[in-house]
Coordinates of C-alpha atoms in Angstrom, one line a residue:
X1 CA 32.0 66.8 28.7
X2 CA 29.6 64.1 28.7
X3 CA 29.0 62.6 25.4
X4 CA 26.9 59.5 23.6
X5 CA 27.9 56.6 21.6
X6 CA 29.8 58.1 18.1
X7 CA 26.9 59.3 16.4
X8 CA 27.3 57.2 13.6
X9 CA 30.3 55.0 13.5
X10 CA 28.3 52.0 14.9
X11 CA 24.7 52.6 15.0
X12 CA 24.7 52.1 11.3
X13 CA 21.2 50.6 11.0
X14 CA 19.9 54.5 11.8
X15 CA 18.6 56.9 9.8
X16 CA 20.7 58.2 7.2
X17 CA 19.8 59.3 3.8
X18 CA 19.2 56.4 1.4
X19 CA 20.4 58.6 -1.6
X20 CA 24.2 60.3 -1.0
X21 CA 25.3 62.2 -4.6
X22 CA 27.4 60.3 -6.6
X23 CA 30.1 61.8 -6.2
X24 CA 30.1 61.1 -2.3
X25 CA 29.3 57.7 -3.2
X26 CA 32.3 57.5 -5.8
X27 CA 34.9 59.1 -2.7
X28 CA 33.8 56.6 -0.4
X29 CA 34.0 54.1 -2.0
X30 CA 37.4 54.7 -3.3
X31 CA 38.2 54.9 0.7
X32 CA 36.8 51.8 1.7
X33 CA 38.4 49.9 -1.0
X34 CA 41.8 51.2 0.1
X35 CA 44.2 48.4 1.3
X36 CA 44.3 48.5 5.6
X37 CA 48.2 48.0 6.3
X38 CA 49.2 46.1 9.9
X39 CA 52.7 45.9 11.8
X40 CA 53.9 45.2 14.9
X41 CA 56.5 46.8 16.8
X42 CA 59.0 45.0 18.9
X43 CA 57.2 46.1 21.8
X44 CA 53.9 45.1 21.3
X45 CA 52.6 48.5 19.9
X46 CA 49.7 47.4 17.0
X47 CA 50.0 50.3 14.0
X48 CA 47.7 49.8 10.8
X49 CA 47.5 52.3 8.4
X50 CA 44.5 52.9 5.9
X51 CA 45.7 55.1 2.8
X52 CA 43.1 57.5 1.8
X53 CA 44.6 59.8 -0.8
X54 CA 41.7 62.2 -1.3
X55 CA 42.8 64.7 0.3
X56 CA 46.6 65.7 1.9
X57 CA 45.6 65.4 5.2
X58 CA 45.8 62.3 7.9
X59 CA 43.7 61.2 11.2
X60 CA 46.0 59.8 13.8
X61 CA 44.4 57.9 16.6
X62 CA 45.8 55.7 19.7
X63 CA 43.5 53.2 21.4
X64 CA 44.0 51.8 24.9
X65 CA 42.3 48.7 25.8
X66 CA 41.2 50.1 29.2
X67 CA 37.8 52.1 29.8
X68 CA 35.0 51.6 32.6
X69 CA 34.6 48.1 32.0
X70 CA 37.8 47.6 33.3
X71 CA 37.5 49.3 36.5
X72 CA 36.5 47.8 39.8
X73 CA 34.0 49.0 42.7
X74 CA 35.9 52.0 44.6
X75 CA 37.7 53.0 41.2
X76 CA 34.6 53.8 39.0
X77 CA 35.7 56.2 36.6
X78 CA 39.5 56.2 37.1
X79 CA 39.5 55.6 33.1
X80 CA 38.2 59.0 32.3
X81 CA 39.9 61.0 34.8
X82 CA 43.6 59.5 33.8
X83 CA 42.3 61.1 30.4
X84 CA 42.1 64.4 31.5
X85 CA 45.6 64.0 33.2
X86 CA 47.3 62.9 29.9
X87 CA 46.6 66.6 28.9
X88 CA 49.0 67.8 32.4
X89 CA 52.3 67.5 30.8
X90 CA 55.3 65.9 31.0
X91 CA 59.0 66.1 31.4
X92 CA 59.4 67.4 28.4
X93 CA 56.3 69.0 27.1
X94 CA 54.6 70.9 30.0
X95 CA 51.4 71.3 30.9
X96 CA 49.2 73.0 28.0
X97 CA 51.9 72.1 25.5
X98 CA 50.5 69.0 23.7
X99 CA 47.5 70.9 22.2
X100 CA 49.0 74.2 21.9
X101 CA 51.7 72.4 19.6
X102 CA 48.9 70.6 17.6
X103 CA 47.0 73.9 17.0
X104 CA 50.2 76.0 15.9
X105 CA 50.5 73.1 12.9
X106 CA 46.8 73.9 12.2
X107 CA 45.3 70.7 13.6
X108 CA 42.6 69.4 16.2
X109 CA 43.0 66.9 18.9
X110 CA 40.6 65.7 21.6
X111 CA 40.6 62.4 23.4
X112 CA 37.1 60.3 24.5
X113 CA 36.7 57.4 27.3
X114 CA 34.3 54.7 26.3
X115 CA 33.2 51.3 28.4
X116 CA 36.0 49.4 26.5
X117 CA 38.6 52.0 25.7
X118 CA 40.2 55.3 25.7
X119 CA 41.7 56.8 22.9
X120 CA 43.5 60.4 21.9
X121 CA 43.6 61.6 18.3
X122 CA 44.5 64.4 16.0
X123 CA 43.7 65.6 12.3
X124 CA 46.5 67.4 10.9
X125 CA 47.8 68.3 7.3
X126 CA 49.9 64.8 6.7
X127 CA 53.4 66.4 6.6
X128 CA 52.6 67.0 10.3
X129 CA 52.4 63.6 11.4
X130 CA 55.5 63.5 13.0
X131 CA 54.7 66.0 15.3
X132 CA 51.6 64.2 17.0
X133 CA 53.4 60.9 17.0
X134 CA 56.5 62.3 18.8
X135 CA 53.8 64.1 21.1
X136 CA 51.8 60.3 21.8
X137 CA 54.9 58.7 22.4
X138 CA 56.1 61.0 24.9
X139 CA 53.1 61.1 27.0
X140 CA 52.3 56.9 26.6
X141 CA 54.9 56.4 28.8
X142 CA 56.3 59.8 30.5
X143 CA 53.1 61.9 32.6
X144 CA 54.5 63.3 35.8
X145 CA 50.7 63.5 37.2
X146 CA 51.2 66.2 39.5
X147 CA 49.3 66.3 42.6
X148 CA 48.4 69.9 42.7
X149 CA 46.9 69.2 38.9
X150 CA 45.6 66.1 39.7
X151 CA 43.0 67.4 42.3
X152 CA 41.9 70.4 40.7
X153 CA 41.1 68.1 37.5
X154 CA 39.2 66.1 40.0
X155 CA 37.1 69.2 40.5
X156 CA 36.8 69.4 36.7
X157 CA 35.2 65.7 36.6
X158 CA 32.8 66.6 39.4
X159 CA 31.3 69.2 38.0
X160 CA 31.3 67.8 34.5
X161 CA 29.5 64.8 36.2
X162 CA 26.9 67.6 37.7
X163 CA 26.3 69.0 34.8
X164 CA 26.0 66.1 32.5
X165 CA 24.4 63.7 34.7
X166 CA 23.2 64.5 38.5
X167 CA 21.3 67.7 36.7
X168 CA 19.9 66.3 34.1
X169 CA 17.1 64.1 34.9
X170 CA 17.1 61.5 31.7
X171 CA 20.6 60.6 31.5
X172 CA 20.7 60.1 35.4
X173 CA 18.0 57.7 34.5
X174 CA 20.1 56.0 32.0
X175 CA 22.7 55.5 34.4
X176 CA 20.2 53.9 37.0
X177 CA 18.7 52.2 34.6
X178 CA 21.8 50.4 33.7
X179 CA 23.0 49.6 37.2
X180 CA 19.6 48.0 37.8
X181 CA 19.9 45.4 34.4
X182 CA 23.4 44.3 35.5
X183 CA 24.8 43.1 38.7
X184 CA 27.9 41.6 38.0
X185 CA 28.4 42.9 33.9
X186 CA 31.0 45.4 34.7
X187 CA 27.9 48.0 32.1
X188 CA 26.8 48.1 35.6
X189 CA 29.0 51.3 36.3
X190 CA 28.7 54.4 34.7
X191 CA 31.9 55.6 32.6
X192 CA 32.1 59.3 34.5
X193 CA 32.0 57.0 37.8
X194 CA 30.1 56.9 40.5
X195 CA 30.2 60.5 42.3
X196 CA 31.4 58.5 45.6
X197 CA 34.3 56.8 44.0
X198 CA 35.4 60.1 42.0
X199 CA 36.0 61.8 45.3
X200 CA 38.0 59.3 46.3
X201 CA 40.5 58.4 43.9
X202 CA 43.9 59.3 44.6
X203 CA 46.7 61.0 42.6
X204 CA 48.7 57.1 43.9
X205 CA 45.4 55.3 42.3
X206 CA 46.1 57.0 39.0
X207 CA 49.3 57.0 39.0
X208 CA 49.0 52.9 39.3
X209 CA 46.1 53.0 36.6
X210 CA 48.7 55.4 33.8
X211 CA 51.6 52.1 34.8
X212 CA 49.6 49.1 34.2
X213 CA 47.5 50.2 31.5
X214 CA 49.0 52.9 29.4
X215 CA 52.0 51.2 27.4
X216 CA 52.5 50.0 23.4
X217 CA 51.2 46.5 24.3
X218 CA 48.4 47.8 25.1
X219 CA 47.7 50.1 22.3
X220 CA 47.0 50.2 18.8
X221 CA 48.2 53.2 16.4
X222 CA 45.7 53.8 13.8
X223 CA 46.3 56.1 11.3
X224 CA 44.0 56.9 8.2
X225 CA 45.2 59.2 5.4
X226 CA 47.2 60.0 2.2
X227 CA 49.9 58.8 4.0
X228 CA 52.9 56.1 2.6
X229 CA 52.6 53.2 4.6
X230 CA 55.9 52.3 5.3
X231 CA 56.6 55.9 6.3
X232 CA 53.7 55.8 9.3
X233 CA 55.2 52.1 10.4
X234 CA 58.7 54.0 10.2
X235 CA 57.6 56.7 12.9
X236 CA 56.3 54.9 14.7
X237 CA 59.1 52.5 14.9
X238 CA 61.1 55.7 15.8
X239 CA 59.0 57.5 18.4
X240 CA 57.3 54.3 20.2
X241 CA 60.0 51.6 19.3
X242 CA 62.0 52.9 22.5
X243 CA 59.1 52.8 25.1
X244 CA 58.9 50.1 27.2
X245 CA 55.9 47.3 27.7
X246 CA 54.2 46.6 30.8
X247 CA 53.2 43.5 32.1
X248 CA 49.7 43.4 31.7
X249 CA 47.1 41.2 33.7
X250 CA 43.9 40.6 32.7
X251 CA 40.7 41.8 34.5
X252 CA 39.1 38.8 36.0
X253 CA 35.6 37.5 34.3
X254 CA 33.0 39.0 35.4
X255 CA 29.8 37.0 34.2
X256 CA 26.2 38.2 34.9
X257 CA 24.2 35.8 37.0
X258 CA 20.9 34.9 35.1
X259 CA 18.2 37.3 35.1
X260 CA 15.1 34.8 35.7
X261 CA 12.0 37.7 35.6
X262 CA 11.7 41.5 35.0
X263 CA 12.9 44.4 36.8
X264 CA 11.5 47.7 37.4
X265 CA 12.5 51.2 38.9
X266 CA 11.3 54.5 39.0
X267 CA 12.8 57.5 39.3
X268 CA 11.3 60.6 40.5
X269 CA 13.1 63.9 39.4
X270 CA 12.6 67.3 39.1
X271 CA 11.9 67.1 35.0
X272 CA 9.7 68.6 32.3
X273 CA 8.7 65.3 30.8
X274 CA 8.2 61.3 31.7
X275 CA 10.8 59.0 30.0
X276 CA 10.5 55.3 29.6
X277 CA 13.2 53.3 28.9
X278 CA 13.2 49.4 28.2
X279 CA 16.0 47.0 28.0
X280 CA 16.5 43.6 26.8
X281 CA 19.7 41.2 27.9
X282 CA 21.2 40.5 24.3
X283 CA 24.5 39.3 22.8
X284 CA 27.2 41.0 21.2
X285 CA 29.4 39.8 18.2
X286 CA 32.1 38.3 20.8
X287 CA 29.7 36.4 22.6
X288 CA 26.8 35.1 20.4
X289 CA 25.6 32.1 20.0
X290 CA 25.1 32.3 16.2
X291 CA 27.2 34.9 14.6
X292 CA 24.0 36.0 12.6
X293 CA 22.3 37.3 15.2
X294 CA 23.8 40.3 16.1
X295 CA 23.3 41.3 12.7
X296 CA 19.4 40.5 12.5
X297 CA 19.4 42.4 16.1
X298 CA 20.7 45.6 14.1
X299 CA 18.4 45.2 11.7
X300 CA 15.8 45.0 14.2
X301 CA 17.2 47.9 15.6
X302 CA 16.7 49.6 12.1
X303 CA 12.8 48.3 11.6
X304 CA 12.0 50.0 14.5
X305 CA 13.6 52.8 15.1
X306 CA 15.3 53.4 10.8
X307 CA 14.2 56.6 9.8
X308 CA 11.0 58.1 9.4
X309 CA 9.2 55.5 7.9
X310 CA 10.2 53.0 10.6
X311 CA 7.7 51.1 12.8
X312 CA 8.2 53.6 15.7
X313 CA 8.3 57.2 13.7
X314 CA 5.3 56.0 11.7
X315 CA 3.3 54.1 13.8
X316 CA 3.4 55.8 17.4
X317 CA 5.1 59.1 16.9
X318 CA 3.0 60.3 13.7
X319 CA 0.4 57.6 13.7
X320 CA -1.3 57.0 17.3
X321 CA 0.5 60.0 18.2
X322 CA 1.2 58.2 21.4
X323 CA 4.9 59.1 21.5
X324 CA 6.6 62.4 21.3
X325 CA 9.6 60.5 20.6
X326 CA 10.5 56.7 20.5
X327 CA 14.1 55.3 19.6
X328 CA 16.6 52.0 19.8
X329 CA 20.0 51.4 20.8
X330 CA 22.2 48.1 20.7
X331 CA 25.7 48.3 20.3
X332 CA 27.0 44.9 18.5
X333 CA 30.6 45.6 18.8
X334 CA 30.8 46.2 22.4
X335 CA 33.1 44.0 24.6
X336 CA 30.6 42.0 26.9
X337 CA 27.1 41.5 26.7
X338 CA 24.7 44.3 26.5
X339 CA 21.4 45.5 26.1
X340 CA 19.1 46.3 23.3
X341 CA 17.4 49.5 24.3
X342 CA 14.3 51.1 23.7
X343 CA 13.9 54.6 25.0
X344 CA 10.2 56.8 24.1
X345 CA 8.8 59.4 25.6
X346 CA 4.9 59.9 25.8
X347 CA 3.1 62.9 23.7
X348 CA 1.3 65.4 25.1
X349 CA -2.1 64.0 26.7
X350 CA -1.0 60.4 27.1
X351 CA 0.9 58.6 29.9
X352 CA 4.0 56.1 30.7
X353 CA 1.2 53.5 30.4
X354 CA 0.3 54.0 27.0
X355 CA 3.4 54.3 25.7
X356 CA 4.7 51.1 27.1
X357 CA 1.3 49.2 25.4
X358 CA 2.3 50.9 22.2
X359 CA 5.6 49.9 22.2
X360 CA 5.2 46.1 23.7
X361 CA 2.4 45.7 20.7
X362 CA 4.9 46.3 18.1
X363 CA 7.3 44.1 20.0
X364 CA 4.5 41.6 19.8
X365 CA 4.3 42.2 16.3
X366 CA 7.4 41.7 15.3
X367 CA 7.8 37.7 17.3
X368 CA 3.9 37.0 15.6
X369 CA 4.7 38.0 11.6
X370 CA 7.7 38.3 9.7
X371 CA 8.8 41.1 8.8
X372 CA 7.7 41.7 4.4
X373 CA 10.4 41.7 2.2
X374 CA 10.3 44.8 1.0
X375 CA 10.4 46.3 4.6
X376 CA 13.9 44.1 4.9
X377 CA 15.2 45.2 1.9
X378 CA 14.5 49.3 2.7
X379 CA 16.5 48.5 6.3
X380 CA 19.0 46.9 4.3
X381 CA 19.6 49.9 1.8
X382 CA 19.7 52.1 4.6
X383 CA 22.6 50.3 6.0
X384 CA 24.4 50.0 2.6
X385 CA 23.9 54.2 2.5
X386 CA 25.0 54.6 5.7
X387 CA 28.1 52.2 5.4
X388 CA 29.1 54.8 2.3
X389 CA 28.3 57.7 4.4
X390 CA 30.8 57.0 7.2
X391 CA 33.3 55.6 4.7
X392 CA 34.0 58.9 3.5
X393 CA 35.2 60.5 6.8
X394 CA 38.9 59.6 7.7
X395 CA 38.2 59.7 11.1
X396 CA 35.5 57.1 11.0
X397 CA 37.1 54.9 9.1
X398 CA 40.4 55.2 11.8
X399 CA 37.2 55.0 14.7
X400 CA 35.7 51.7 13.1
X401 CA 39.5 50.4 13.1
X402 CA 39.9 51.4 16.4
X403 CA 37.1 49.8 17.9
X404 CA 36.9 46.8 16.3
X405 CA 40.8 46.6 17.3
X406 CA 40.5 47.3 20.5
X407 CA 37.5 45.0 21.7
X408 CA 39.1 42.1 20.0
X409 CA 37.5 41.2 17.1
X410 CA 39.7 42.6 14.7
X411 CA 39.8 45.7 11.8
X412 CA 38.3 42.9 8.9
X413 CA 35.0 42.3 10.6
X414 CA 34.3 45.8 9.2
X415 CA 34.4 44.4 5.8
X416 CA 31.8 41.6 6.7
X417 CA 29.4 44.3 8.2
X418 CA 27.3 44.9 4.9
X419 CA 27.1 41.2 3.3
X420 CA 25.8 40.1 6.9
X421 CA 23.2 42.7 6.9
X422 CA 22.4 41.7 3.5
X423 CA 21.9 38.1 4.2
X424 CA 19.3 38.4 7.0
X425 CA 16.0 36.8 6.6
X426 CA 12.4 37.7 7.7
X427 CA 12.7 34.5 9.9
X428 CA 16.0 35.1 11.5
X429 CA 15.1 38.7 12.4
X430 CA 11.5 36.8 13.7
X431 CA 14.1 34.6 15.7
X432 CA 15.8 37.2 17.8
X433 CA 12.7 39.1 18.8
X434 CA 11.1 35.8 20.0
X435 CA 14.6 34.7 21.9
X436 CA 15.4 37.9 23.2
X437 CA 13.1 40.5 23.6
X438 CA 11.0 38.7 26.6
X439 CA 10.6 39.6 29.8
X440 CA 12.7 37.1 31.6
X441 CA 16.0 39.6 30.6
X442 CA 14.0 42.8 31.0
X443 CA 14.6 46.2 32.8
X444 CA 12.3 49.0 32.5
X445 CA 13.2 52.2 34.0
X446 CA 10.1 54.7 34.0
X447 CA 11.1 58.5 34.8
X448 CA 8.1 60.4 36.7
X449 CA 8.5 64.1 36.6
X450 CA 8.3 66.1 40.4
X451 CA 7.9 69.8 39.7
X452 CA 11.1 72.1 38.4
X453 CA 11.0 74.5 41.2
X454 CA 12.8 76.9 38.6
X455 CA 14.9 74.1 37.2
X456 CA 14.9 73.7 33.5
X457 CA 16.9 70.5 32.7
X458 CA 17.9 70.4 29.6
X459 CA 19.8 67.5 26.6
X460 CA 19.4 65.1 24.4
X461 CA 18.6 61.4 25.1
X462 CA 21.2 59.7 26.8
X463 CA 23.4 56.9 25.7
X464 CA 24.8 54.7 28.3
X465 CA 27.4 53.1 25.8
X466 CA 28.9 56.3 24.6
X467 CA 32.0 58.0 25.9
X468 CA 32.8 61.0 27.8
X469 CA 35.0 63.8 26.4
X470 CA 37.5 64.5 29.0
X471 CA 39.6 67.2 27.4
X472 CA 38.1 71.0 27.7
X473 CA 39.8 73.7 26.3

C-alpha cells in the first residue's frame, strides 16, 4: 500500500490549527517535556525510551538504517519487499503468527519502508510490551524466507505498484519527476522500485539484503510510553542482548553531479486533470551550508503553502483563481540532499501555462521583498501549534525519535526544531529563495491529460519522500 511522507511528523510548517484546547496543549506539553532515556546494548542495539505517563499504554518501534536510498540499480525496491517478508514467519512463530499474537493482546502493528529506513511497530496496553519485543527479536535475526512465500509476495508488490503508481497518473509523474532531477542522488529511484528490477529480485537477493542489513547494530529500539525505563532497557537486554551483529559496510557516496540549467519533461497519461510539479535542488540539515537554512526553507515552505491564508491558498487558489490546488514539500531531515517541491494544479478554464506564471511570480516575490513581520510571526505560531499537536501522540513522538535516529542526526535536534523556527528573519528566508529557488537546480515535470477511455484514476497528490506500507492484512 503505497503511502506519503507521515502526514504530520515532519512537515510541521503545514496547516494545523493555530489554537489546540488547553487541555491538549497542557498533555502535550507534559509529553514533550518528558526525559528521552538512551542505552546501548552490548551488541550495538540503540534503545531510548521516552516516558509518557498519560495514559497505560506504550508505542514500540524498531528502525533499520536501510530503505531505497540504500539500494543499487538492479535491486530497486529490495527494501520494501524484505518488509513484506518479515511478516512470513519464522522458526518459531510461523507465518501469520506475529500479528495474530499482537491482535489477541488487543494491539496494532504495521511496518512502513521510507528512502532512508524501514521500521515495524506496535501499540499495545504497556503490560504487553514483552510480547512485541520477544516477537522483534525473533524475527531481527531468525526469517526462514521461504521461496514459495517469497514469490507470491512478489506478486503482492507488483500489483500494489499497479495500483498505486503505474495507474495512477500523478504519482507516476512524481516518480518521473524525481528520476529526471537526480542522476546520481540515490532520490533518483522510486521506494516501490522500478517494475523491471521487482521482477527480478530473487528469494537469494533478499535473503543477502535480511543478513547484511537486519541486525541490532543496525537498529534502534524506540519505545514511547508510561513505561519504567530501566524495565524497557531490561527487555530488551533480554530479548535482543543474544542476537548477533553483522558486519556492516557502508553504501558508497553517491554525490549528484552539478545541475548547470533547467530540466523539463512531460508526461502524457490517460488523466482527468493537468498537474505541474516544480522542483528546486536544496540542502537538508546533514548537509547545509549554514545550519539556519533548512529552517528558513521550512518556513518558506509554510509562507507558501501554511494554511489557508498562505500566499498559494490566498493568492492563486481563491484569489486569481488560477489554481484548483497548489502546495509545498521539503523534507529537512532527510538523509541526502533533496528537493523543495512545488506541486499545483490549474482551475477550471486556465492552463499549465498560467499556473507556472502564477507560481514563478510569487517565487519572484518572495527573492524581491521580505517577507512582513507579521506574516513571519503567523508561520511561526503555526509551527509552535503544530509542534504541540504532534507532541501529544505517542507514536509521533517515537516517529520523530526514530527518524532523526536513524538518518544520523540524533533524537535532540527535535528539541532545537521550534527555537530555530523562531529565530528566522525576513532576510534569511529572502536568502534561501534567492540561493536556491533558481533555475540552474530546477526540474519541472508538466502532466498533460490523453483521454480516460473509461479510466477514472483516482488519489491524492503524491509524495515522493514518503513510505510505502508493505504489510496488508
Amino acid at each position: 500500500m503505497t503511502g506519503r511522507r507521515p502526514a504530520g511528523p515532519m512537515r510541521a510548517i503545514h496547516a494545523m490549527a493555530l489554537v489546540l484546547s488547553a487541555a491538549l496543549a497542557a498533555g502535550a506539553a507534559q509529553a514533550a517535556d518528558a526525559k528521552v532515556h538512551t542505552f546501548r546494548l552490548d551488541n550495538g542495539l540503540k534503545v531510548i525510551v521516552k516516558q509518557d505517563h498519560r495514559a497505560p499504554v506504550v508505542v514500540s518501534q524498531i528502525w533499520y538504517k536501510v530503505g531505497a536510498s540504500y539500494e543499487n540499480d538492479g535491486h530497486t525496491g529490495i527494501s520494501h519487499v524484505l518488509e513484506h517478508m518479515m511478516f512470513k514467519g519464522t522458526k518459531r512463530h510461523p507465518a501469520g503468527e506475529f500479528s495474530r499474537i499482537i491482535a489477541r493482546n488487543g494491539g496494532r502493528e504495521n511496518a512502513f519502508t521510507g528512502r532512508d529506513y524501514t521500521a515495524y511497530f506496535q501499540q499495545l496496553a504497556k503490560d504487553r510490551l514483552p510480547i512485541a519485543l520477544k516477537l522483534e527479536a525473533d524475527r531481527m535475526r531468525h526469517l526462514t524466507l521461504p521461496p514459495k512465500a517469497f514469490k507470491k509476495e512478489l506478486q503482492v508488490v507488483l500489483e500494489e505498484r499497479r495500483m498505486r503508481t503505474d495507474d495512477q497518473p500523478r504519482a507516476l509523474t512524481y516518480e518521473q519527476f524525481y528520476a529526471t532531477a537526480f542522476m546520481a542522488n540515490p532520490y533518483h529511484h522510486p521506494i516501490i522500485g522500478w517494475k523491471n528490477d521487482i521482477e527480478h529480485l530473487t528469494d537469494a537477493d533478499v535473503r543477502r539484503w535480511y543478513h547484511d542489513w537486519y541486525a541490532p547494530n543496525n537498529a534502534t529500539l524506540v519505545v514511547v510510553g508510561d513505561v519504567d525505563p530501566k524495565w524497557v532497557y531490561g527487555l530488551a537486554k533480554r530479548y535482543f542482548g543474544p542476537l548477533e551483529p553483522s558486519k556492516l559496510t557502508a553504501p558508497k557516496p553517491r554525490s549528484e553531479p552539478a545541475q548547470n540549467g533547467p530540466r523539463k519533461i512531460t508526461v502524457s497519461l490517460p488523466a482527468e486533470l493537468p498537474y505541474l510539479l516544480i522542483g528546486y535542488k536544496v540542502p537538508v540539515l546533514k548537509s547545509a551550508e549554514h545550519d539556519w537554512e533548512p529552517y528558513a526553507l521550512e518556513v518558506l515552505s509554510g509562507i507558501l503553502d501554511g494554511g489557508d491564508s498562505a500566499r498559494f491558498a490566498r493568492d492563486l487558489v481563491r484569489g486569481r483563481q488560477v489554481a484548483a490546488s497548489a502546495g509545498t514539500d521539503y523534507d529537512l531531515y532527510a538523509l541526502h540532499n533533496d528537493l523543495f517541491v512545488i506541486d499545483a494544479t490549474p482551475a477550471q478554464g486556465h492552463t499549465l501555462a498560467q499556473v507556472r506564471t502564477a507560481v514563478d511570480r510569487e517565487i519572484e516575490r518572495l527573492k524581491s521583498r521580505p517577507v512582513s513581520q507579521k506574516e513571519l510571526d503567523r508561520i511561526k505560531a503555526q509551527v509552535v501549534a503544530s509542534q504541540v499537536y504532534q507532541r501529544d501522540s505517542m507514536f509521533y513522538q517515537a516517529m520523530q525519535i526514530g527518524i532523526l535516529e536513524t538518518v544520523g542526526l540524533g533524537w535532540q535536534r527535535l528539541d532545537e526544531y521550534v527555537q530555530r523556527i523562531r529565530a528566522i528573519t525576513p532576510a534569511q528566508v529572502q536568502a534561501v529563495a534567492r540561493k536556491y529557488l533558481v533555475d540552474k537546480g530546477m526540474t519541472v515535470a508538466e502532466l498533460k491529460p490523453l483521454p480516460l477511455q473509461g479510466k477514472r484514476p483516482r488519489g491524492p497528490r503524491a509524495r515522493p519522500g514518503g513510505t510505502v506500507d508493505g504489510h496488508m492484512h
